[in-house]
């Protein structure tokens, strides 16, 4: 059993979570994912990595890569919470969690994800 | 090298066949860059290729792990006959999940370099150990799909797709004061001298090959670098690749440096003229009692 998959499975216990994935920010590659199969996940992962890079750029040249902690996106039916786990090597690793908006509360989901996130890479 | 397969882009099919047959062993791939693929029950646990930096290079060059710590872990793993990955985790140099993630990233990059290069053939060999195997090993289907995706991403940029052998030069004015480059682009620009290839830059900075290609494609789009397409003729030592052609109005390379010409004497450095005159005077004073002729035959 993959250690990463084991730790990512913990996120499925959070109310409303459909998918949890670890994404390489530099390449947009899904390193590991768990949850409901989603044929669009690869494309979503690449977009999420682009968002993280764009957010870092928006923070300005004076900010360090570690300044960006989380990006939340709210759509009509979904909540996307992307949390930076590492800022190195390369551009780091990002945890992406896709939630059903109707079954989730963004604040609570963000809090629960931030509590579980540190254990992913340990 | 004796090849058991004959390929024209068939390596992907063969890897899928090995996956179905749950093959365990080593596949030595001939070509450019070529490499070695380690298979366990049909899954790929490692790929060594000169086309992409290994995890060791990435960790050391990015200073995620210091050389001293790496050497100590390597020695301890060798002495105790343990896996290097376990040693790195036990020494708290990396987390277990982190090792798995970084190994999957490095493996995907190595496979991308291998399958997107030229494949001349391959041979099977018995199972062998490698330094940093991925456990559990990855499905070849996933790695091949990722390599395909990477190719599509690079092809989506305007202009010819960046290739590993292309040489990179800084565009004129790219390093102007006040110009803000994206994260990680300063280091690439500093090393882009018109002679280093994309692959060279990836190794020098300890970044993935695809990561470097992607970054350079973005930098080309923002006119920060010039990508000089790969040609089999290496650039001549005296003429940087991408230099302005002879006869051009300005006498500079695309990087803004003075262009070196074979037919032009280099300007004398400060004090060099004085030193040359002094040397000539010394020769004039040399005794000729042994009958040694002077350079002018006298």
mmCIF file of C-alpha atoms in Angstrom:
data_model
loop_
_atom_site.group_PDB
_atom_site.id
_atom_site.type_symbol
_atom_site.label_atom_id
_atom_site.label_comp_id
_atom_site.label_asym_id
_atom_site.label_seq_id
_atom_site.Cartn_x
_atom_site.Cartn_y
_atom_site.Cartn_z
ATOM 1 C CA UNK A 1 0.000 0.000 0.000
ATOM 2 C CA UNK A 2 1.305 3.409 -0.928
ATOM 3 C CA UNK A 3 2.121 5.564 2.068
ATOM 4 C CA UNK A 4 0.867 8.613 0.200
ATOM 5 C CA UNK A 5 -2.453 7.006 -0.681
ATOM 6 C CA UNK A 6 -2.910 5.958 2.915
ATOM 7 C CA UNK A 7 -2.492 9.506 4.177
ATOM 8 C CA UNK A 8 -4.596 11.003 1.372
ATOM 9 C CA UNK A 9 -7.451 8.644 2.284
ATOM 10 C CA UNK A 10 -7.803 10.481 5.586
ATOM 11 C CA UNK A 11 -9.201 13.449 3.671
ATOM 12 C CA UNK A 12 -12.092 11.362 2.357
ATOM 13 C CA UNK A 13 -13.481 11.339 5.894
ATOM 14 C CA UNK A 14 -14.008 15.116 5.714
ATOM 15 C CA UNK A 15 -17.649 15.908 4.956
ATOM 16 C CA UNK A 16 -18.295 16.483 1.237
ATOM 17 C CA UNK A 17 -14.841 15.494 -0.085
ATOM 18 C CA UNK A 18 -14.954 13.890 -3.526
ATOM 19 C CA UNK A 19 -11.253 13.730 -4.381
ATOM 20 C CA UNK A 20 -7.933 14.457 -2.732
ATOM 21 C CA UNK A 21 -4.749 14.663 -4.772
ATOM 22 C CA UNK A 22 -1.107 15.548 -4.369
ATOM 23 C CA UNK A 23 0.087 17.746 -7.240
ATOM 24 C CA UNK A 24 3.580 18.734 -8.360
ATOM 25 C CA UNK A 25 3.327 22.517 -8.801
ATOM 26 C CA UNK A 26 6.190 22.750 -11.324
ATOM 27 C CA UNK A 27 4.719 20.268 -13.784
ATOM 28 C CA UNK A 28 1.014 20.073 -12.899
ATOM 29 C CA UNK A 29 1.367 16.310 -12.530
ATOM 30 C CA UNK A 30 -0.888 14.349 -10.176
ATOM 31 C CA UNK A 31 1.531 12.491 -7.946
ATOM 32 C CA UNK A 32 -1.192 10.496 -6.166
ATOM 33 C CA UNK A 33 -4.939 10.794 -5.850
ATOM 34 C CA UNK A 34 -7.789 9.109 -3.980
ATOM 35 C CA UNK A 35 -11.565 9.361 -4.136
ATOM 36 C CA UNK A 36 -14.132 9.304 -6.915
ATOM 37 C CA UNK A 37 -12.592 8.699 -10.345
ATOM 38 C CA UNK A 38 -12.626 11.960 -12.263
ATOM 39 C CA UNK A 39 -11.592 11.952 -15.936
ATOM 40 C CA UNK A 40 -10.991 15.700 -15.765
ATOM 41 C CA UNK A 41 -8.695 15.523 -12.752
ATOM 42 C CA UNK A 42 -5.469 15.702 -14.816
ATOM 43 C CA UNK A 43 -6.634 18.901 -16.514
ATOM 44 C CA UNK A 44 -7.856 20.308 -13.196
ATOM 45 C CA UNK A 45 -4.498 19.524 -11.577
ATOM 46 C CA UNK A 46 -2.618 21.397 -14.292
ATOM 47 C CA UNK A 47 -4.930 24.413 -13.823
ATOM 48 C CA UNK A 48 -4.548 24.306 -10.040
ATOM 49 C CA UNK A 49 -0.738 24.286 -10.423
ATOM 50 C CA UNK A 50 -1.015 27.285 -12.771
ATOM 51 C CA UNK A 51 -3.183 29.070 -10.191
ATOM 52 C CA UNK A 52 -0.579 28.455 -7.491
ATOM 53 C CA UNK A 53 2.200 29.850 -9.684
ATOM 54 C CA UNK A 54 0.049 32.852 -10.639
ATOM 55 C CA UNK A 55 -0.803 33.506 -6.980
ATOM 56 C CA UNK A 56 2.880 33.442 -6.063
ATOM 57 C CA UNK A 57 3.643 35.896 -8.860
ATOM 58 C CA UNK A 58 0.834 38.138 -7.650
ATOM 59 C CA UNK A 59 2.413 38.222 -4.189
ATOM 60 C CA UNK A 60 5.378 40.007 -5.770
ATOM 61 C CA UNK A 61 9.090 39.470 -6.107
ATOM 62 C CA UNK A 62 9.773 40.356 -2.483
ATOM 63 C CA UNK A 63 7.644 37.543 -1.079
ATOM 64 C CA UNK A 64 9.113 34.108 -0.474
ATOM 65 C CA UNK A 65 7.618 30.953 -1.940
ATOM 66 C CA UNK A 66 6.465 29.944 1.531
ATOM 67 C CA UNK A 67 4.169 32.946 1.797
ATOM 68 C CA UNK A 68 1.417 31.226 -0.153
ATOM 69 C CA UNK A 69 -0.424 28.767 2.067
ATOM 70 C CA UNK A 70 -3.824 28.060 0.557
ATOM 71 C CA UNK A 71 -6.050 28.888 -2.390
ATOM 72 C CA UNK A 72 -9.816 28.408 -2.178
ATOM 73 C CA UNK A 73 -12.074 28.422 -5.218
ATOM 74 C CA UNK A 74 -15.853 28.403 -4.992
ATOM 75 C CA UNK A 75 -18.052 27.477 -7.951
ATOM 76 C CA UNK A 76 -21.763 26.820 -8.226
ATOM 77 C CA UNK A 77 -21.474 23.224 -7.097
ATOM 78 C CA UNK A 78 -17.935 22.747 -5.824
ATOM 79 C CA UNK A 79 -15.356 23.965 -3.388
ATOM 80 C CA UNK A 80 -11.689 23.544 -4.246
ATOM 81 C CA UNK A 81 -9.145 23.869 -1.478
ATOM 82 C CA UNK A 82 -5.483 23.826 -2.558
ATOM 83 C CA UNK A 83 -2.908 23.816 0.190
ATOM 84 C CA UNK A 84 0.849 24.163 -0.329
ATOM 85 C CA UNK A 85 2.668 21.366 1.501
ATOM 86 C CA UNK A 86 6.245 22.073 0.402
ATOM 87 C CA UNK A 87 7.828 24.911 -1.547
ATOM 88 C CA UNK A 88 10.876 22.909 -2.610
ATOM 89 C CA UNK A 89 12.501 21.252 -4.470
ATOM 90 C CA UNK A 90 11.350 22.791 -7.715
ATOM 91 C CA UNK A 91 8.138 24.665 -7.048
ATOM 92 C CA UNK A 92 6.917 22.335 -4.361
ATOM 93 C CA UNK A 93 3.958 20.080 -3.706
ATOM 94 C CA UNK A 94 0.339 21.036 -3.364
ATOM 95 C CA UNK A 95 -2.586 19.217 -1.786
ATOM 96 C CA UNK A 96 -5.793 19.586 -3.786
ATOM 97 C CA UNK A 97 -9.151 18.718 -2.263
ATOM 98 C CA UNK A 98 -12.369 18.778 -4.280
ATOM 99 C CA UNK A 99 -15.571 19.077 -2.211
ATOM 100 C CA UNK A 100 -19.319 19.112 -2.894
ATOM 101 C CA UNK A 101 -20.430 22.632 -2.103
ATOM 102 C CA UNK A 102 -23.855 21.516 -0.877
ATOM 103 C CA UNK A 103 -22.334 19.165 1.675
ATOM 104 C CA UNK A 104 -19.467 21.365 2.855
ATOM 105 C CA UNK A 105 -18.691 24.511 4.712
ATOM 106 C CA UNK A 106 -15.628 26.263 3.318
ATOM 107 C CA UNK A 107 -14.337 27.473 6.675
ATOM 108 C CA UNK A 108 -14.691 24.128 8.397
ATOM 109 C CA UNK A 109 -13.324 22.220 5.414
ATOM 110 C CA UNK A 110 -10.300 24.519 5.237
ATOM 111 C CA UNK A 111 -9.654 24.087 8.953
ATOM 112 C CA UNK A 112 -9.951 20.294 8.814
ATOM 113 C CA UNK A 113 -7.727 20.083 5.735
ATOM 114 C CA UNK A 114 -5.081 22.291 7.339
ATOM 115 C CA UNK A 115 -5.099 19.942 10.356
ATOM 116 C CA UNK A 116 -4.632 16.813 8.241
ATOM 117 C CA UNK A 117 -2.215 18.269 5.672
ATOM 118 C CA UNK A 118 1.039 18.130 7.660
ATOM 119 C CA UNK A 119 0.795 14.326 7.903
ATOM 120 C CA UNK A 120 0.703 13.760 4.132
ATOM 121 C CA UNK A 121 4.433 13.882 3.475
ATOM 122 C CA UNK A 122 5.640 12.568 6.828
ATOM 123 C CA UNK B 1 24.379 -3.749 -28.492
ATOM 124 C CA UNK B 2 22.232 -6.688 -29.450
ATOM 125 C CA UNK B 3 18.632 -5.681 -29.498
ATOM 126 C CA UNK B 4 15.704 -7.953 -28.894
ATOM 127 C CA UNK B 5 13.215 -5.398 -30.051
ATOM 128 C CA UNK B 6 13.031 -3.216 -33.099
ATOM 129 C CA UNK B 7 11.361 0.045 -32.525
ATOM 130 C CA UNK B 8 9.864 2.995 -34.170
ATOM 131 C CA UNK B 9 7.998 4.338 -31.203
ATOM 132 C CA UNK B 10 7.007 0.876 -29.964
ATOM 133 C CA UNK B 11 8.600 1.101 -26.543
ATOM 134 C CA UNK B 12 5.311 2.204 -25.021
ATOM 135 C CA UNK B 13 3.547 -0.905 -26.351
ATOM 136 C CA UNK B 14 6.305 -3.136 -25.019
ATOM 137 C CA UNK B 15 6.085 -1.600 -21.550
ATOM 138 C CA UNK B 16 2.342 -2.262 -21.545
ATOM 139 C CA UNK B 17 3.009 -5.867 -22.550
ATOM 140 C CA UNK B 18 5.505 -6.254 -19.707
ATOM 141 C CA UNK B 19 2.896 -4.832 -17.353
ATOM 142 C CA UNK B 20 0.324 -7.401 -18.512
ATOM 143 C CA UNK B 21 2.883 -10.234 -18.276
ATOM 144 C CA UNK B 22 4.031 -9.031 -14.802
ATOM 145 C CA UNK B 23 7.633 -9.067 -15.953
ATOM 146 C CA UNK B 24 10.361 -8.558 -13.377
ATOM 147 C CA UNK B 25 13.788 -7.563 -14.586
ATOM 148 C CA UNK B 26 15.689 -4.815 -16.271
ATOM 149 C CA UNK B 27 15.157 -3.291 -19.683
ATOM 150 C CA UNK B 28 18.216 -1.635 -21.187
ATOM 151 C CA UNK B 29 17.051 0.846 -23.789
ATOM 152 C CA UNK B 30 19.491 1.911 -26.503
ATOM 153 C CA UNK B 31 19.053 5.293 -28.101
ATOM 154 C CA UNK B 32 19.324 8.961 -27.383
ATOM 155 C CA UNK B 33 19.280 9.446 -24.426
ATOM 156 C CA UNK B 34 18.498 5.777 -23.773
ATOM 157 C CA UNK B 35 18.463 4.382 -20.271
ATOM 158 C CA UNK B 36 17.632 1.509 -17.960
ATOM 159 C CA UNK B 37 14.130 0.660 -16.773
ATOM 160 C CA UNK B 38 13.673 -1.468 -13.651
ATOM 161 C CA UNK B 39 10.477 -3.520 -13.597
ATOM 162 C CA UNK B 40 8.868 -5.346 -10.702
ATOM 163 C CA UNK B 41 5.819 -7.485 -11.508
ATOM 164 C CA UNK B 42 5.354 -5.465 -14.673
ATOM 165 C CA UNK B 43 5.435 -2.157 -12.828
ATOM 166 C CA UNK B 44 8.241 0.361 -13.103
ATOM 167 C CA UNK B 45 10.223 0.944 -9.943
ATOM 168 C CA UNK B 46 13.022 3.072 -11.390
ATOM 169 C CA UNK B 47 14.395 4.551 -14.583
ATOM 170 C CA UNK B 48 17.982 5.662 -14.993
ATOM 171 C CA UNK B 49 18.741 7.864 -17.962
ATOM 172 C CA UNK B 50 21.309 10.475 -18.842
ATOM 173 C CA UNK B 51 18.433 12.556 -20.220
ATOM 174 C CA UNK B 52 16.970 13.657 -16.897
ATOM 175 C CA UNK B 53 18.373 14.349 -13.410
ATOM 176 C CA UNK B 54 17.887 11.547 -10.909
ATOM 177 C CA UNK B 55 16.359 12.214 -7.508
ATOM 178 C CA UNK B 56 19.876 12.237 -6.072
ATOM 179 C CA UNK B 57 20.851 15.130 -8.355
ATOM 180 C CA UNK B 58 17.600 16.978 -7.600
ATOM 181 C CA UNK B 59 17.996 16.646 -3.831
ATOM 182 C CA UNK B 60 21.661 17.609 -3.757
ATOM 183 C CA UNK B 61 21.580 20.460 -6.267
ATOM 184 C CA UNK B 62 18.481 21.974 -4.679
ATOM 185 C CA UNK B 63 20.194 21.556 -1.288
ATOM 186 C CA UNK B 64 17.149 19.742 0.049
ATOM 187 C CA UNK B 65 19.698 17.250 1.405
ATOM 188 C CA UNK B 66 23.298 18.281 2.034
ATOM 189 C CA UNK B 67 26.126 16.287 0.458
ATOM 190 C CA UNK B 68 27.467 15.375 3.891
ATOM 191 C CA UNK B 69 24.079 14.007 4.997
ATOM 192 C CA UNK B 70 23.666 12.146 1.716
ATOM 193 C CA UNK B 71 27.115 10.558 1.954
ATOM 194 C CA UNK B 72 26.497 9.517 5.557
ATOM 195 C CA UNK B 73 23.130 7.968 4.665
ATOM 196 C CA UNK B 74 24.630 6.226 1.642
ATOM 197 C CA UNK B 75 27.467 4.747 3.682
ATOM 198 C CA UNK B 76 25.130 3.606 6.449
ATOM 199 C CA UNK B 77 22.734 2.042 3.924
ATOM 200 C CA UNK B 78 25.599 0.217 2.207
ATOM 201 C CA UNK B 79 27.060 -1.082 5.468
ATOM 202 C CA UNK B 80 23.736 -2.252 6.874
ATOM 203 C CA UNK B 81 22.474 -3.420 3.431
ATOM 204 C CA UNK B 82 19.328 -1.341 3.818
ATOM 205 C CA UNK B 83 17.502 0.634 1.203
ATOM 206 C CA UNK B 84 18.694 4.174 0.773
ATOM 207 C CA UNK B 85 15.120 5.487 0.948
ATOM 208 C CA UNK B 86 14.646 3.906 4.397
ATOM 209 C CA UNK B 87 17.927 5.430 5.539
ATOM 210 C CA UNK B 88 16.875 8.911 4.371
ATOM 211 C CA UNK B 89 13.588 8.597 6.249
ATOM 212 C CA UNK B 90 15.144 7.208 9.441
ATOM 213 C CA UNK B 91 17.624 10.060 9.505
ATOM 214 C CA UNK B 92 14.677 12.457 9.133
ATOM 215 C CA UNK B 93 16.219 13.953 6.020
ATOM 216 C CA UNK B 94 12.919 13.332 4.217
ATOM 217 C CA UNK B 95 9.486 12.081 5.206
ATOM 218 C CA UNK B 96 8.250 8.703 3.966
ATOM 219 C CA UNK B 97 5.447 10.303 1.985
ATOM 220 C CA UNK B 98 7.836 12.922 0.662
ATOM 221 C CA UNK B 99 10.273 10.269 -0.571
ATOM 222 C CA UNK B 100 7.475 8.494 -2.397
ATOM 223 C CA UNK B 101 6.237 11.742 -3.942
ATOM 224 C CA UNK B 102 9.693 12.873 -5.045
ATOM 225 C CA UNK B 103 10.529 9.440 -6.444
ATOM 226 C CA UNK B 104 7.305 9.402 -8.485
ATOM 227 C CA UNK B 105 8.107 12.882 -9.813
ATOM 228 C CA UNK B 106 11.688 11.894 -10.727
ATOM 229 C CA UNK B 107 10.502 8.620 -12.285
ATOM 230 C CA UNK B 108 7.881 10.382 -14.407
ATOM 231 C CA UNK B 109 10.539 12.834 -15.576
ATOM 232 C CA UNK B 110 13.038 10.090 -16.452
ATOM 233 C CA UNK B 111 10.396 8.136 -18.372
ATOM 234 C CA UNK B 112 9.393 11.298 -20.221
ATOM 235 C CA UNK B 113 13.036 11.846 -21.227
ATOM 236 C CA UNK B 114 13.367 8.215 -22.296
ATOM 237 C CA UNK B 115 10.200 7.772 -24.343
ATOM 238 C CA UNK B 116 10.330 11.207 -25.949
ATOM 239 C CA UNK B 117 13.888 10.583 -27.145
ATOM 240 C CA UNK B 118 15.137 8.304 -29.888
ATOM 241 C CA UNK B 119 14.764 4.601 -29.155
ATOM 242 C CA UNK B 120 16.969 2.277 -31.206
ATOM 243 C CA UNK B 121 16.158 -0.959 -29.390
ATOM 244 C CA UNK B 122 16.247 -2.699 -26.061
ATOM 245 C CA UNK B 123 17.508 -5.792 -24.274
ATOM 246 C CA UNK B 124 16.108 -7.641 -21.308
ATOM 247 C CA UNK B 125 18.354 -8.398 -18.372
ATOM 248 C CA UNK B 126 17.810 -10.166 -15.042
ATOM 249 C CA UNK B 127 16.449 -8.191 -12.113
ATOM 250 C CA UNK B 128 19.020 -5.926 -10.507
ATOM 251 C CA UNK B 129 19.147 -3.496 -7.613
ATOM 252 C CA UNK B 130 19.019 0.249 -8.070
ATOM 253 C CA UNK B 131 19.819 2.996 -5.593
ATOM 254 C CA UNK B 132 16.397 4.592 -5.193
ATOM 255 C CA UNK B 133 13.549 2.264 -6.156
ATOM 256 C CA UNK B 134 9.971 3.497 -5.927
ATOM 257 C CA UNK B 135 7.787 1.364 -3.670
ATOM 258 C CA UNK B 136 5.131 0.531 -4.623
ATOM 259 C CA UNK B 137 6.234 0.701 -8.246
ATOM 260 C CA UNK B 138 4.245 2.727 -10.787
ATOM 261 C CA UNK B 139 2.039 1.431 -13.591
ATOM 262 C CA UNK B 140 3.611 1.945 -16.991
ATOM 263 C CA UNK B 141 0.220 3.143 -18.307
ATOM 264 C CA UNK B 142 0.249 6.064 -15.879
ATOM 265 C CA UNK B 143 3.830 7.001 -16.731
ATOM 266 C CA UNK B 144 3.189 6.824 -20.473
ATOM 267 C CA UNK B 145 0.003 8.878 -20.165
ATOM 268 C CA UNK B 146 1.945 11.480 -18.191
ATOM 269 C CA UNK B 147 4.695 11.552 -20.830
ATOM 270 C CA UNK B 148 2.044 12.086 -23.517
ATOM 271 C CA UNK B 149 0.455 14.894 -21.500
ATOM 272 C CA UNK B 150 3.823 16.582 -21.127
ATOM 273 C CA UNK B 151 4.413 16.443 -24.864
ATOM 274 C CA UNK B 152 0.989 18.010 -25.444
ATOM 275 C CA UNK B 153 1.682 20.781 -22.937
ATOM 276 C CA UNK B 154 4.969 21.689 -24.644
ATOM 277 C CA UNK B 155 3.304 21.581 -28.063
ATOM 278 C CA UNK B 156 0.643 24.028 -26.869
ATOM 279 C CA UNK B 157 3.176 26.886 -26.653
ATOM 280 C CA UNK B 158 3.627 29.048 -29.740
ATOM 281 C CA UNK B 159 6.663 28.193 -31.845
ATOM 282 C CA UNK B 160 8.502 24.921 -32.159
ATOM 283 C CA UNK B 161 8.275 22.659 -29.095
ATOM 284 C CA UNK B 162 11.269 22.921 -26.768
ATOM 285 C CA UNK B 163 13.509 19.861 -26.932
ATOM 286 C CA UNK B 164 16.079 18.577 -24.465
ATOM 287 C CA UNK B 165 18.999 19.116 -26.866
ATOM 288 C CA UNK B 166 18.096 22.695 -27.815
ATOM 289 C CA UNK B 167 20.604 25.339 -26.724
ATOM 290 C CA UNK B 168 19.472 28.319 -24.712
ATOM 291 C CA UNK B 169 20.662 31.911 -24.899
ATOM 292 C CA UNK B 170 19.487 34.909 -22.922
ATOM 293 C CA UNK B 171 17.559 37.340 -25.094
ATOM 294 C CA UNK B 172 19.043 40.836 -25.481
ATOM 295 C CA UNK B 173 17.851 42.962 -22.610
ATOM 296 C CA UNK B 174 16.482 39.976 -20.687
ATOM 297 C CA UNK B 175 18.615 40.760 -17.656
ATOM 298 C CA UNK B 176 17.810 44.483 -17.554
ATOM 299 C CA UNK B 177 17.647 46.029 -14.116
ATOM 300 C CA UNK B 178 14.090 46.288 -12.880
ATOM 301 C CA UNK B 179 12.746 43.503 -15.078
ATOM 302 C CA UNK B 180 10.865 41.018 -12.915
ATOM 303 C CA UNK B 181 11.171 37.403 -13.961
ATOM 304 C CA UNK B 182 9.026 34.528 -12.735
ATOM 305 C CA UNK B 183 10.117 32.339 -9.840
ATOM 306 C CA UNK B 184 13.157 30.223 -10.730
ATOM 307 C CA UNK B 185 13.769 32.080 -13.984
ATOM 308 C CA UNK B 186 16.707 34.171 -12.747
ATOM 309 C CA UNK B 187 18.855 31.071 -12.293
ATOM 310 C CA UNK B 188 18.004 29.795 -15.753
ATOM 311 C CA UNK B 189 18.783 33.148 -17.315
ATOM 312 C CA UNK B 190 22.146 33.327 -15.531
ATOM 313 C CA UNK B 191 23.202 29.998 -17.050
ATOM 314 C CA UNK B 192 21.718 30.536 -20.516
ATOM 315 C CA UNK B 193 24.920 31.189 -22.442
ATOM 316 C CA UNK B 194 23.993 29.883 -25.868
ATOM 317 C CA UNK B 195 26.035 26.724 -25.349
ATOM 318 C CA UNK B 196 24.188 24.919 -22.554
ATOM 319 C CA UNK B 197 21.298 22.738 -23.607
ATOM 320 C CA UNK B 198 17.947 22.415 -21.854
ATOM 321 C CA UNK B 199 19.205 19.172 -20.377
ATOM 322 C CA UNK B 200 22.412 20.836 -19.156
ATOM 323 C CA UNK B 201 20.366 23.498 -17.371
ATOM 324 C CA UNK B 202 18.149 20.862 -15.721
ATOM 325 C CA UNK B 203 21.206 19.044 -14.369
ATOM 326 C CA UNK B 204 23.022 22.229 -13.347
ATOM 327 C CA UNK B 205 20.075 23.480 -11.315
ATOM 328 C CA UNK B 206 18.801 20.098 -10.108
ATOM 329 C CA UNK B 207 15.386 20.546 -11.685
ATOM 330 C CA UNK B 208 13.319 18.095 -13.650
ATOM 331 C CA UNK B 209 13.801 18.042 -17.409
ATOM 332 C CA UNK B 210 10.141 18.770 -18.130
ATOM 333 C CA UNK B 211 10.031 21.448 -15.453
ATOM 334 C CA UNK B 212 12.996 23.132 -17.148
ATOM 335 C CA UNK B 213 11.478 22.781 -20.620
ATOM 336 C CA UNK B 214 8.211 24.254 -19.412
ATOM 337 C CA UNK B 215 9.923 27.160 -17.709
ATOM 338 C CA UNK B 216 11.994 27.893 -20.826
ATOM 339 C CA UNK B 217 8.906 27.732 -23.045
ATOM 340 C CA UNK B 218 7.305 30.364 -20.800
ATOM 341 C CA UNK B 219 10.487 32.456 -20.843
ATOM 342 C CA UNK B 220 10.625 32.302 -24.633
ATOM 343 C CA UNK B 221 7.004 33.469 -24.755
ATOM 344 C CA UNK B 222 7.978 36.481 -22.608
ATOM 345 C CA UNK B 223 11.083 37.178 -24.755
ATOM 346 C CA UNK B 224 13.504 36.366 -21.941
ATOM 347 C CA UNK B 225 15.387 33.605 -23.771
ATOM 348 C CA UNK B 226 16.138 32.481 -27.290
ATOM 349 C CA UNK B 227 15.900 28.779 -27.997
ATOM 350 C CA UNK B 228 18.413 27.629 -30.576
ATOM 351 C CA UNK B 229 17.077 24.461 -32.205
ATOM 352 C CA UNK B 230 19.201 21.364 -31.904
ATOM 353 C CA UNK B 231 21.527 20.607 -34.785
ATOM 354 C CA UNK B 232 23.938 17.699 -35.045
ATOM 355 C CA UNK B 233 26.814 20.126 -35.682
ATOM 356 C CA UNK B 234 28.029 21.423 -32.323
ATOM 357 C CA UNK B 235 28.686 25.151 -32.226
ATOM 358 C CA UNK B 236 32.320 25.991 -33.032
ATOM 359 C CA UNK B 237 34.390 26.878 -29.972
ATOM 360 C CA UNK B 238 34.999 30.432 -31.119
ATOM 361 C CA UNK B 239 31.468 31.219 -32.103
ATOM 362 C CA UNK B 240 28.620 30.967 -29.603
ATOM 363 C CA UNK B 241 25.532 29.215 -30.881
ATOM 364 C CA UNK B 242 22.962 31.702 -32.008
ATOM 365 C CA UNK B 243 25.521 34.371 -32.801
ATOM 366 C CA UNK B 244 24.645 37.040 -35.303
ATOM 367 C CA UNK B 245 25.791 35.882 -38.781
ATOM 368 C CA UNK B 246 29.048 37.216 -40.201
ATOM 369 C CA UNK B 247 28.617 40.520 -41.922
ATOM 370 C CA UNK B 248 25.791 41.626 -39.716
ATOM 371 C CA UNK B 249 25.782 45.268 -38.835
ATOM 372 C CA UNK B 250 26.497 44.894 -35.137
ATOM 373 C CA UNK B 251 29.432 42.937 -33.837
ATOM 374 C CA UNK B 252 27.717 41.200 -30.937
ATOM 375 C CA UNK B 253 26.191 37.825 -30.207
ATOM 376 C CA UNK B 254 22.537 37.525 -29.346
ATOM 377 C CA UNK B 255 23.588 37.514 -25.728
ATOM 378 C CA UNK B 256 25.059 40.983 -26.143
ATOM 379 C CA UNK B 257 28.678 39.850 -25.757
ATOM 380 C CA UNK B 258 31.386 40.865 -28.267
ATOM 381 C CA UNK B 259 31.553 38.269 -31.020
ATOM 382 C CA UNK B 260 34.860 36.406 -31.332
ATOM 383 C CA UNK B 261 36.344 36.272 -34.843
ATOM 384 C CA UNK B 262 39.062 33.946 -36.042
ATOM 385 C CA UNK B 263 40.521 36.587 -38.350
ATOM 386 C CA UNK B 264 40.697 39.263 -35.692
ATOM 387 C CA UNK B 265 43.506 39.611 -33.180
ATOM 388 C CA UNK B 266 42.146 40.016 -29.698
ATOM 389 C CA UNK B 267 42.774 43.444 -28.220
ATOM 390 C CA UNK B 268 45.800 43.574 -25.950
ATOM 391 C CA UNK B 269 45.055 43.595 -22.286
ATOM 392 C CA UNK B 270 46.293 46.388 -20.056
ATOM 393 C CA UNK B 271 50.069 46.190 -19.747
ATOM 394 C CA UNK B 272 50.362 43.438 -22.340
ATOM 395 C CA UNK B 273 51.973 45.724 -24.965
ATOM 396 C CA UNK B 274 54.608 46.801 -22.465
ATOM 397 C CA UNK B 275 55.313 43.165 -21.525
ATOM 398 C CA UNK B 276 55.728 42.206 -25.195
ATOM 399 C CA UNK B 277 58.152 45.050 -25.857
ATOM 400 C CA UNK B 278 60.121 44.097 -22.764
ATOM 401 C CA UNK B 279 60.344 40.441 -23.894
ATOM 402 C CA UNK B 280 61.591 41.551 -27.333
ATOM 403 C CA UNK B 281 64.277 43.704 -25.689
ATOM 404 C CA UNK B 282 65.448 40.772 -23.557
ATOM 405 C CA UNK B 283 65.795 38.604 -26.694
ATOM 406 C CA UNK B 284 67.929 41.331 -28.314
ATOM 407 C CA UNK B 285 70.291 41.314 -25.314
ATOM 408 C CA UNK B 286 70.681 37.497 -25.293
ATOM 409 C CA UNK B 287 74.361 36.477 -25.940
ATOM 410 C CA UNK B 288 74.996 34.853 -29.321
ATOM 411 C CA UNK B 289 78.398 33.343 -28.437
ATOM 412 C CA UNK B 290 77.108 29.788 -28.991
ATOM 413 C CA UNK B 291 76.161 30.717 -32.496
ATOM 414 C CA UNK B 292 72.471 30.423 -31.984
ATOM 415 C CA UNK B 293 70.867 32.395 -34.753
ATOM 416 C CA UNK B 294 68.486 35.181 -33.930
ATOM 417 C CA UNK B 295 64.939 34.835 -35.094
ATOM 418 C CA UNK B 296 65.740 37.154 -38.005
ATOM 419 C CA UNK B 297 68.580 34.811 -39.102
ATOM 420 C CA UNK B 298 71.493 36.983 -37.990
#
